Amino acid sequence: MPYVLAGDIGGTNARFAIFEVRKDGPRLAHSEVLESRGYKTFEAAMGAFLASAHEATRAKKLPLAAASLAIAGPVVDQRVKTTNLPWLIDARTIAKKFAVKKVTLLNDLMAVGLGAIASPPKSLAVLQVGRPKKTGGNLAVIAAGTGLGEATFIWDGQEHIACASEGGHTDFAPRNGVEDELLSLLRVEHGRVSYERIASGSTISMVYRFFVKEQ
């Protein structure tokens, strides 16, 4: 049976899973979460996972027919320089090195949105009940992790079209005196301050210290 690999590659963790393709649907063969910064390159991380998968499944071969990797960063021509890691990930390099027939890279928030759209309602949790004004309409996906990921899904009248975005890197625009002070503090440390500096794990400790000091 052929296998496919799925990955969610972020600044803190690199999550991998291998599925066996069966007639009755995919079956999870092995999954693992690796610490991203423990590896100098993406290839090193993926190689470590595949070695672990071979050992765990005791399979002589795990022929990968395809790999789909969701990456925290802008994907251009199936190539990405990760935002919060010193990694350069190229689909062609991965396919050649690990003998994978087809490798697809996509922005991680695009992957989250596509997964949510494809999921049955029972798999989703409603945080605040609301009623859409009309059928369809554009959607936004926002996720605060190591960085601040954003993606949009544009309704074309028949389906939602996934559009990656690096909106988390938009300049932070303070709205009052307190936020002006926060901007000044973060500028001392980072120079340019984006919304990612305000609403993500990379600087949450500094924001916390600022507001504790304000009390």
PDB file of C-alpha atoms in Angstrom:
ATOM      1  CA  MET A   1       0.000   0.000   0.000  1.00  0.00           C
ATOM      2  CA  PRO A   2       1.300   3.524  -0.743  1.00  0.00           C
ATOM      3  CA  TYR A   3       1.705   6.094   1.982  1.00  0.00           C
ATOM      4  CA  VAL A   4       1.210   9.862   2.159  1.00  0.00           C
ATOM      5  CA  LEU A   5       2.823  12.317   4.544  1.00  0.00           C
ATOM      6  CA  ALA A   6       1.241  15.380   6.114  1.00  0.00           C
ATOM      7  CA  GLY A   7       3.178  18.039   7.977  1.00  0.00           C
ATOM      8  CA  ASP A   8       2.445  21.210   9.952  1.00  0.00           C
ATOM      9  CA  ILE A   9       5.692  23.142  10.206  1.00  0.00           C
ATOM     10  CA  GLY A  10       5.777  26.037  12.664  1.00  0.00           C
ATOM     11  CA  GLY A  11       8.400  28.095  14.451  1.00  0.00           C
ATOM     12  CA  THR A  12       8.064  26.040  17.648  1.00  0.00           C
ATOM     13  CA  ASN A  13       6.959  22.570  16.532  1.00  0.00           C
ATOM     14  CA  ALA A  14       7.172  20.471  13.386  1.00  0.00           C
ATOM     15  CA  ARG A  15       4.288  18.001  13.333  1.00  0.00           C
ATOM     16  CA  PHE A  16       4.423  15.027  10.973  1.00  0.00           C
ATOM     17  CA  ALA A  17       2.062  12.149  10.249  1.00  0.00           C
ATOM     18  CA  ILE A  18       2.183   9.260   7.778  1.00  0.00           C
ATOM     19  CA  PHE A  19      -1.031   7.685   6.527  1.00  0.00           C
ATOM     20  CA  GLU A  20      -1.487   4.391   4.708  1.00  0.00           C
ATOM     21  CA  VAL A  21      -3.771   4.821   1.703  1.00  0.00           C
ATOM     22  CA  ARG A  22      -6.463   2.126   1.860  1.00  0.00           C
ATOM     23  CA  LYS A  23      -9.664   1.459  -0.034  1.00  0.00           C
ATOM     24  CA  ASP A  24     -11.699   2.119   3.107  1.00  0.00           C
ATOM     25  CA  GLY A  25      -9.911   5.423   3.780  1.00  0.00           C
ATOM     26  CA  PRO A  26      -6.562   6.593   5.155  1.00  0.00           C
ATOM     27  CA  ARG A  27      -5.128   4.889   8.231  1.00  0.00           C
ATOM     28  CA  LEU A  28      -2.657   6.642  10.517  1.00  0.00           C
ATOM     29  CA  ALA A  29       0.622   4.717  10.494  1.00  0.00           C
ATOM     30  CA  HIS A  30       2.778   7.019  12.629  1.00  0.00           C
ATOM     31  CA  SER A  31       2.818  10.598  13.908  1.00  0.00           C
ATOM     32  CA  GLU A  32       5.259  12.672  15.912  1.00  0.00           C
ATOM     33  CA  VAL A  33       5.863  16.226  17.118  1.00  0.00           C
ATOM     34  CA  LEU A  34       9.453  17.479  16.885  1.00  0.00           C
ATOM     35  CA  GLU A  35      10.967  20.642  18.327  1.00  0.00           C
ATOM     36  CA  SER A  36      11.713  22.750  15.256  1.00  0.00           C
ATOM     37  CA  ARG A  37      14.735  24.575  16.652  1.00  0.00           C
ATOM     38  CA  GLY A  38      16.381  21.264  17.469  1.00  0.00           C
ATOM     39  CA  TYR A  39      17.214  20.852  13.757  1.00  0.00           C
ATOM     40  CA  LYS A  40      19.427  23.020  11.558  1.00  0.00           C
ATOM     41  CA  THR A  41      17.414  22.276   8.423  1.00  0.00           C
ATOM     42  CA  PHE A  42      13.950  21.073   7.511  1.00  0.00           C
ATOM     43  CA  GLU A  43      15.482  18.060   5.769  1.00  0.00           C
ATOM     44  CA  ALA A  44      17.131  17.048   9.050  1.00  0.00           C
ATOM     45  CA  ALA A  45      13.792  17.201  10.861  1.00  0.00           C
ATOM     46  CA  MET A  46      11.940  15.249   8.185  1.00  0.00           C
ATOM     47  CA  GLY A  47      14.742  12.676   8.031  1.00  0.00           C
ATOM     48  CA  ALA A  48      14.553  12.172  11.800  1.00  0.00           C
ATOM     49  CA  PHE A  49      10.797  11.668  11.591  1.00  0.00           C
ATOM     50  CA  LEU A  50      11.036   9.147   8.741  1.00  0.00           C
ATOM     51  CA  ALA A  51      13.697   7.181  10.625  1.00  0.00           C
ATOM     52  CA  SER A  52      11.412   7.114  13.674  1.00  0.00           C
ATOM     53  CA  ALA A  53       8.464   6.057  11.496  1.00  0.00           C
ATOM     54  CA  HIS A  54      10.405   3.126  10.043  1.00  0.00           C
ATOM     55  CA  GLU A  55      11.383   1.988  13.522  1.00  0.00           C
ATOM     56  CA  ALA A  56       7.875   2.401  14.971  1.00  0.00           C
ATOM     57  CA  THR A  57       6.084   0.613  12.127  1.00  0.00           C
ATOM     58  CA  ARG A  58       8.851  -1.959  11.573  1.00  0.00           C
ATOM     59  CA  ALA A  59       8.297  -1.523   7.871  1.00  0.00           C
ATOM     60  CA  LYS A  60      11.168  -2.177   5.482  1.00  0.00           C
ATOM     61  CA  LYS A  61       9.871   0.570   3.231  1.00  0.00           C
ATOM     62  CA  LEU A  62       7.404   3.410   3.560  1.00  0.00           C
ATOM     63  CA  PRO A  63       7.015   4.471  -0.089  1.00  0.00           C
ATOM     64  CA  LEU A  64       5.645   8.006  -0.082  1.00  0.00           C
ATOM     65  CA  ALA A  65       3.351   8.708  -3.008  1.00  0.00           C
ATOM     66  CA  ALA A  66       2.828  12.306  -1.891  1.00  0.00           C
ATOM     67  CA  ALA A  67       3.626  14.802   0.845  1.00  0.00           C
ATOM     68  CA  SER A  68       1.646  17.899   1.768  1.00  0.00           C
ATOM     69  CA  LEU A  69       3.400  20.342   4.080  1.00  0.00           C
ATOM     70  CA  ALA A  70       1.762  23.362   5.713  1.00  0.00           C
ATOM     71  CA  ILE A  71       4.478  25.959   6.387  1.00  0.00           C
ATOM     72  CA  ALA A  72       4.434  29.074   8.558  1.00  0.00           C
ATOM     73  CA  GLY A  73       5.639  31.534   5.940  1.00  0.00           C
ATOM     74  CA  PRO A  74       5.055  32.812   2.394  1.00  0.00           C
ATOM     75  CA  VAL A  75       5.149  30.050  -0.229  1.00  0.00           C
ATOM     76  CA  VAL A  76       6.405  31.290  -3.617  1.00  0.00           C
ATOM     77  CA  ASP A  77       6.916  28.865  -6.504  1.00  0.00           C
ATOM     78  CA  GLN A  78       6.791  25.920  -4.061  1.00  0.00           C
ATOM     79  CA  ARG A  79       9.653  27.400  -2.048  1.00  0.00           C
ATOM     80  CA  VAL A  80       9.601  29.169   1.318  1.00  0.00           C
ATOM     81  CA  LYS A  81      12.013  30.863   3.707  1.00  0.00           C
ATOM     82  CA  THR A  82      10.424  30.215   7.079  1.00  0.00           C
ATOM     83  CA  THR A  83       9.555  33.348   9.046  1.00  0.00           C
ATOM     84  CA  ASN A  84      10.610  32.246  12.533  1.00  0.00           C
ATOM     85  CA  LEU A  85      13.232  29.629  11.606  1.00  0.00           C
ATOM     86  CA  PRO A  86      16.478  29.713   9.585  1.00  0.00           C
ATOM     87  CA  TRP A  87      15.090  27.144   7.143  1.00  0.00           C
ATOM     88  CA  LEU A  88      14.774  27.250   3.380  1.00  0.00           C
ATOM     89  CA  ILE A  89      12.235  24.646   2.249  1.00  0.00           C
ATOM     90  CA  ASP A  90      11.957  23.673  -1.422  1.00  0.00           C
ATOM     91  CA  ALA A  91       9.419  21.115  -2.662  1.00  0.00           C
ATOM     92  CA  ARG A  92      11.733  19.911  -5.449  1.00  0.00           C
ATOM     93  CA  THR A  93      14.625  19.358  -3.050  1.00  0.00           C
ATOM     94  CA  ILE A  94      12.413  17.377  -0.671  1.00  0.00           C
ATOM     95  CA  ALA A  95      10.988  15.232  -3.469  1.00  0.00           C
ATOM     96  CA  LYS A  96      14.465  14.345  -4.722  1.00  0.00           C
ATOM     97  CA  LYS A  97      16.087  13.746  -1.322  1.00  0.00           C
ATOM     98  CA  PHE A  98      13.317  11.549   0.094  1.00  0.00           C
ATOM     99  CA  ALA A  99      12.096   9.968  -3.157  1.00  0.00           C
ATOM    100  CA  VAL A 100       8.578  11.387  -2.855  1.00  0.00           C
ATOM    101  CA  LYS A 101       6.632  11.420  -6.098  1.00  0.00           C
ATOM    102  CA  LYS A 102       4.760  14.663  -5.383  1.00  0.00           C
ATOM    103  CA  VAL A 103       5.458  17.308  -2.739  1.00  0.00           C
ATOM    104  CA  THR A 104       3.148  20.270  -2.163  1.00  0.00           C
ATOM    105  CA  LEU A 105       3.921  23.235   0.085  1.00  0.00           C
ATOM    106  CA  LEU A 106       1.157  25.560   1.244  1.00  0.00           C
ATOM    107  CA  ASN A 107       0.800  28.322   3.774  1.00  0.00           C
ATOM    108  CA  ASP A 108      -0.183  26.936   7.170  1.00  0.00           C
ATOM    109  CA  LEU A 109      -3.239  29.181   7.606  1.00  0.00           C
ATOM    110  CA  MET A 110      -4.480  28.179   4.165  1.00  0.00           C
ATOM    111  CA  ALA A 111      -4.251  24.576   5.355  1.00  0.00           C
ATOM    112  CA  VAL A 112      -6.174  25.389   8.545  1.00  0.00           C
ATOM    113  CA  GLY A 113      -8.952  27.073   6.585  1.00  0.00           C
ATOM    114  CA  LEU A 114      -9.204  24.326   3.985  1.00  0.00           C
ATOM    115  CA  GLY A 115      -9.414  21.768   6.789  1.00  0.00           C
ATOM    116  CA  ALA A 116     -12.148  23.733   8.576  1.00  0.00           C
ATOM    117  CA  ILE A 117     -14.208  24.121   5.400  1.00  0.00           C
ATOM    118  CA  ALA A 118     -13.937  20.390   4.675  1.00  0.00           C
ATOM    119  CA  SER A 119     -14.748  19.337   8.257  1.00  0.00           C
ATOM    120  CA  PRO A 120     -18.272  18.314   9.304  1.00  0.00           C
ATOM    121  CA  PRO A 121     -20.028  20.795  11.641  1.00  0.00           C
ATOM    122  CA  LYS A 122     -19.753  18.363  14.577  1.00  0.00           C
ATOM    123  CA  SER A 123     -15.956  18.666  14.403  1.00  0.00           C
ATOM    124  CA  LEU A 124     -16.050  22.455  14.878  1.00  0.00           C
ATOM    125  CA  ALA A 125     -16.463  24.405  18.117  1.00  0.00           C
ATOM    126  CA  VAL A 126     -18.471  27.656  18.112  1.00  0.00           C
ATOM    127  CA  LEU A 127     -16.910  30.336  20.309  1.00  0.00           C
ATOM    128  CA  GLN A 128     -19.585  32.969  19.744  1.00  0.00           C
ATOM    129  CA  VAL A 129     -22.930  32.217  18.155  1.00  0.00           C
ATOM    130  CA  GLY A 130     -23.862  34.406  15.213  1.00  0.00           C
ATOM    131  CA  ARG A 131     -25.909  34.305  12.048  1.00  0.00           C
ATOM    132  CA  PRO A 132     -24.386  35.176   8.653  1.00  0.00           C
ATOM    133  CA  LYS A 133     -26.208  37.859   6.712  1.00  0.00           C
ATOM    134  CA  LYS A 134     -26.094  35.844   3.501  1.00  0.00           C
ATOM    135  CA  THR A 135     -24.985  32.529   2.048  1.00  0.00           C
ATOM    136  CA  GLY A 136     -21.325  32.421   1.147  1.00  0.00           C
ATOM    137  CA  GLY A 137     -19.371  35.574   1.918  1.00  0.00           C
ATOM    138  CA  ASN A 138     -15.666  35.967   2.572  1.00  0.00           C
ATOM    139  CA  LEU A 139     -13.956  34.269   5.501  1.00  0.00           C
ATOM    140  CA  ALA A 140     -10.834  35.035   7.535  1.00  0.00           C
ATOM    141  CA  VAL A 141      -8.584  32.656   9.434  1.00  0.00           C
ATOM    142  CA  ILE A 142      -6.372  34.087  12.176  1.00  0.00           C
ATOM    143  CA  ALA A 143      -4.094  32.085  14.459  1.00  0.00           C
ATOM    144  CA  ALA A 144      -1.705  33.333  17.130  1.00  0.00           C
ATOM    145  CA  GLY A 145       1.199  30.947  17.643  1.00  0.00           C
ATOM    146  CA  THR A 146       4.930  31.603  17.498  1.00  0.00           C
ATOM    147  CA  GLY A 147       3.908  34.227  14.929  1.00  0.00           C
ATOM    148  CA  LEU A 148       0.554  35.672  13.847  1.00  0.00           C
ATOM    149  CA  GLY A 149      -0.835  33.770  10.885  1.00  0.00           C
ATOM    150  CA  GLU A 150      -3.622  35.070   8.666  1.00  0.00           C
ATOM    151  CA  ALA A 151      -5.406  33.860   5.536  1.00  0.00           C
ATOM    152  CA  THR A 152      -8.536  34.850   3.648  1.00  0.00           C
ATOM    153  CA  PHE A 153     -11.085  32.753   1.769  1.00  0.00           C
ATOM    154  CA  ILE A 154     -12.830  34.693  -0.973  1.00  0.00           C
ATOM    155  CA  TRP A 155     -16.336  33.599  -2.016  1.00  0.00           C
ATOM    156  CA  ASP A 156     -16.587  33.537  -5.816  1.00  0.00           C
ATOM    157  CA  GLY A 157     -20.271  32.686  -5.907  1.00  0.00           C
ATOM    158  CA  GLN A 158     -19.748  28.927  -5.864  1.00  0.00           C
ATOM    159  CA  GLU A 159     -16.874  28.186  -3.502  1.00  0.00           C
ATOM    160  CA  HIS A 160     -14.298  29.781  -1.219  1.00  0.00           C
ATOM    161  CA  ILE A 161     -10.929  30.477  -2.862  1.00  0.00           C
ATOM    162  CA  ALA A 162      -8.002  30.209  -0.432  1.00  0.00           C
ATOM    163  CA  CYS A 163      -5.634  33.198  -0.372  1.00  0.00           C
ATOM    164  CA  ALA A 164      -2.505  33.195   1.764  1.00  0.00           C
ATOM    165  CA  SER A 165      -1.632  36.376   3.629  1.00  0.00           C
ATOM    166  CA  GLU A 166       1.258  37.765   5.650  1.00  0.00           C
ATOM    167  CA  GLY A 167      -1.075  40.263   7.314  1.00  0.00           C
ATOM    168  CA  GLY A 168       0.464  39.593  10.714  1.00  0.00           C
ATOM    169  CA  HIS A 169       3.455  41.675   9.578  1.00  0.00           C
ATOM    170  CA  THR A 170       1.356  44.819   9.054  1.00  0.00           C
ATOM    171  CA  ASP A 171       2.582  47.778  11.129  1.00  0.00           C
ATOM    172  CA  PHE A 172       1.013  47.998  14.583  1.00  0.00           C
ATOM    173  CA  ALA A 173      -1.217  51.097  14.717  1.00  0.00           C
ATOM    174  CA  PRO A 174      -1.824  52.252  18.328  1.00  0.00           C
ATOM    175  CA  ARG A 175      -5.246  53.748  19.083  1.00  0.00           C
ATOM    176  CA  ASN A 176      -4.651  55.436  22.453  1.00  0.00           C
ATOM    177  CA  GLY A 177      -1.986  56.634  24.878  1.00  0.00           C
ATOM    178  CA  VAL A 178      -1.391  53.244  26.490  1.00  0.00           C
ATOM    179  CA  GLU A 179      -0.845  51.593  23.126  1.00  0.00           C
ATOM    180  CA  ASP A 180       1.500  54.479  22.169  1.00  0.00           C
ATOM    181  CA  GLU A 181       3.648  53.606  25.194  1.00  0.00           C
ATOM    182  CA  LEU A 182       3.577  49.912  24.277  1.00  0.00           C
ATOM    183  CA  LEU A 183       4.704  50.757  20.741  1.00  0.00           C
ATOM    184  CA  SER A 184       7.599  52.844  22.090  1.00  0.00           C
ATOM    185  CA  LEU A 185       8.729  50.004  24.352  1.00  0.00           C
ATOM    186  CA  LEU A 186       8.636  47.425  21.575  1.00  0.00           C
ATOM    187  CA  ARG A 187      10.481  49.754  19.191  1.00  0.00           C
ATOM    188  CA  VAL A 188      13.433  49.833  21.578  1.00  0.00           C
ATOM    189  CA  GLU A 189      13.687  46.035  21.338  1.00  0.00           C
ATOM    190  CA  HIS A 190      12.616  45.375  17.753  1.00  0.00           C
ATOM    191  CA  GLY A 191      12.774  48.592  15.744  1.00  0.00           C
ATOM    192  CA  ARG A 192       9.807  48.069  13.429  1.00  0.00           C
ATOM    193  CA  VAL A 193       6.741  46.753  15.295  1.00  0.00           C
ATOM    194  CA  SER A 194       4.112  44.647  13.536  1.00  0.00           C
ATOM    195  CA  TYR A 195       0.898  43.138  14.886  1.00  0.00           C
ATOM    196  CA  GLU A 196       2.809  39.873  15.218  1.00  0.00           C
ATOM    197  CA  ARG A 197       4.841  41.576  17.959  1.00  0.00           C
ATOM    198  CA  ILE A 198       1.620  42.282  19.857  1.00  0.00           C
ATOM    199  CA  ALA A 199      -0.469  39.155  19.356  1.00  0.00           C
ATOM    200  CA  SER A 200       1.812  36.128  19.191  1.00  0.00           C
ATOM    201  CA  GLY A 201       4.065  33.992  21.335  1.00  0.00           C
ATOM    202  CA  SER A 202       7.282  35.652  20.157  1.00  0.00           C
ATOM    203  CA  THR A 203       6.794  38.763  22.342  1.00  0.00           C
ATOM    204  CA  ILE A 204       3.882  37.932  24.640  1.00  0.00           C
ATOM    205  CA  SER A 205       6.176  38.020  27.694  1.00  0.00           C
ATOM    206  CA  MET A 206       7.205  41.623  26.938  1.00  0.00           C
ATOM    207  CA  VAL A 207       3.570  42.676  26.485  1.00  0.00           C
ATOM    208  CA  TYR A 208       2.756  40.999  29.798  1.00  0.00           C
ATOM    209  CA  ARG A 209       5.573  42.820  31.603  1.00  0.00           C
ATOM    210  CA  PHE A 210       4.412  46.120  30.131  1.00  0.00           C
ATOM    211  CA  PHE A 211       0.856  45.778  31.431  1.00  0.00           C
ATOM    212  CA  VAL A 212       1.990  44.487  34.840  1.00  0.00           C
ATOM    213  CA  LYS A 213       4.152  47.598  35.124  1.00  0.00           C
ATOM    214  CA  GLU A 214       1.156  49.761  34.169  1.00  0.00           C
ATOM    215  CA  GLN A 215      -0.887  48.444  37.115  1.00  0.00           C
TER     216      GLN A 215
END
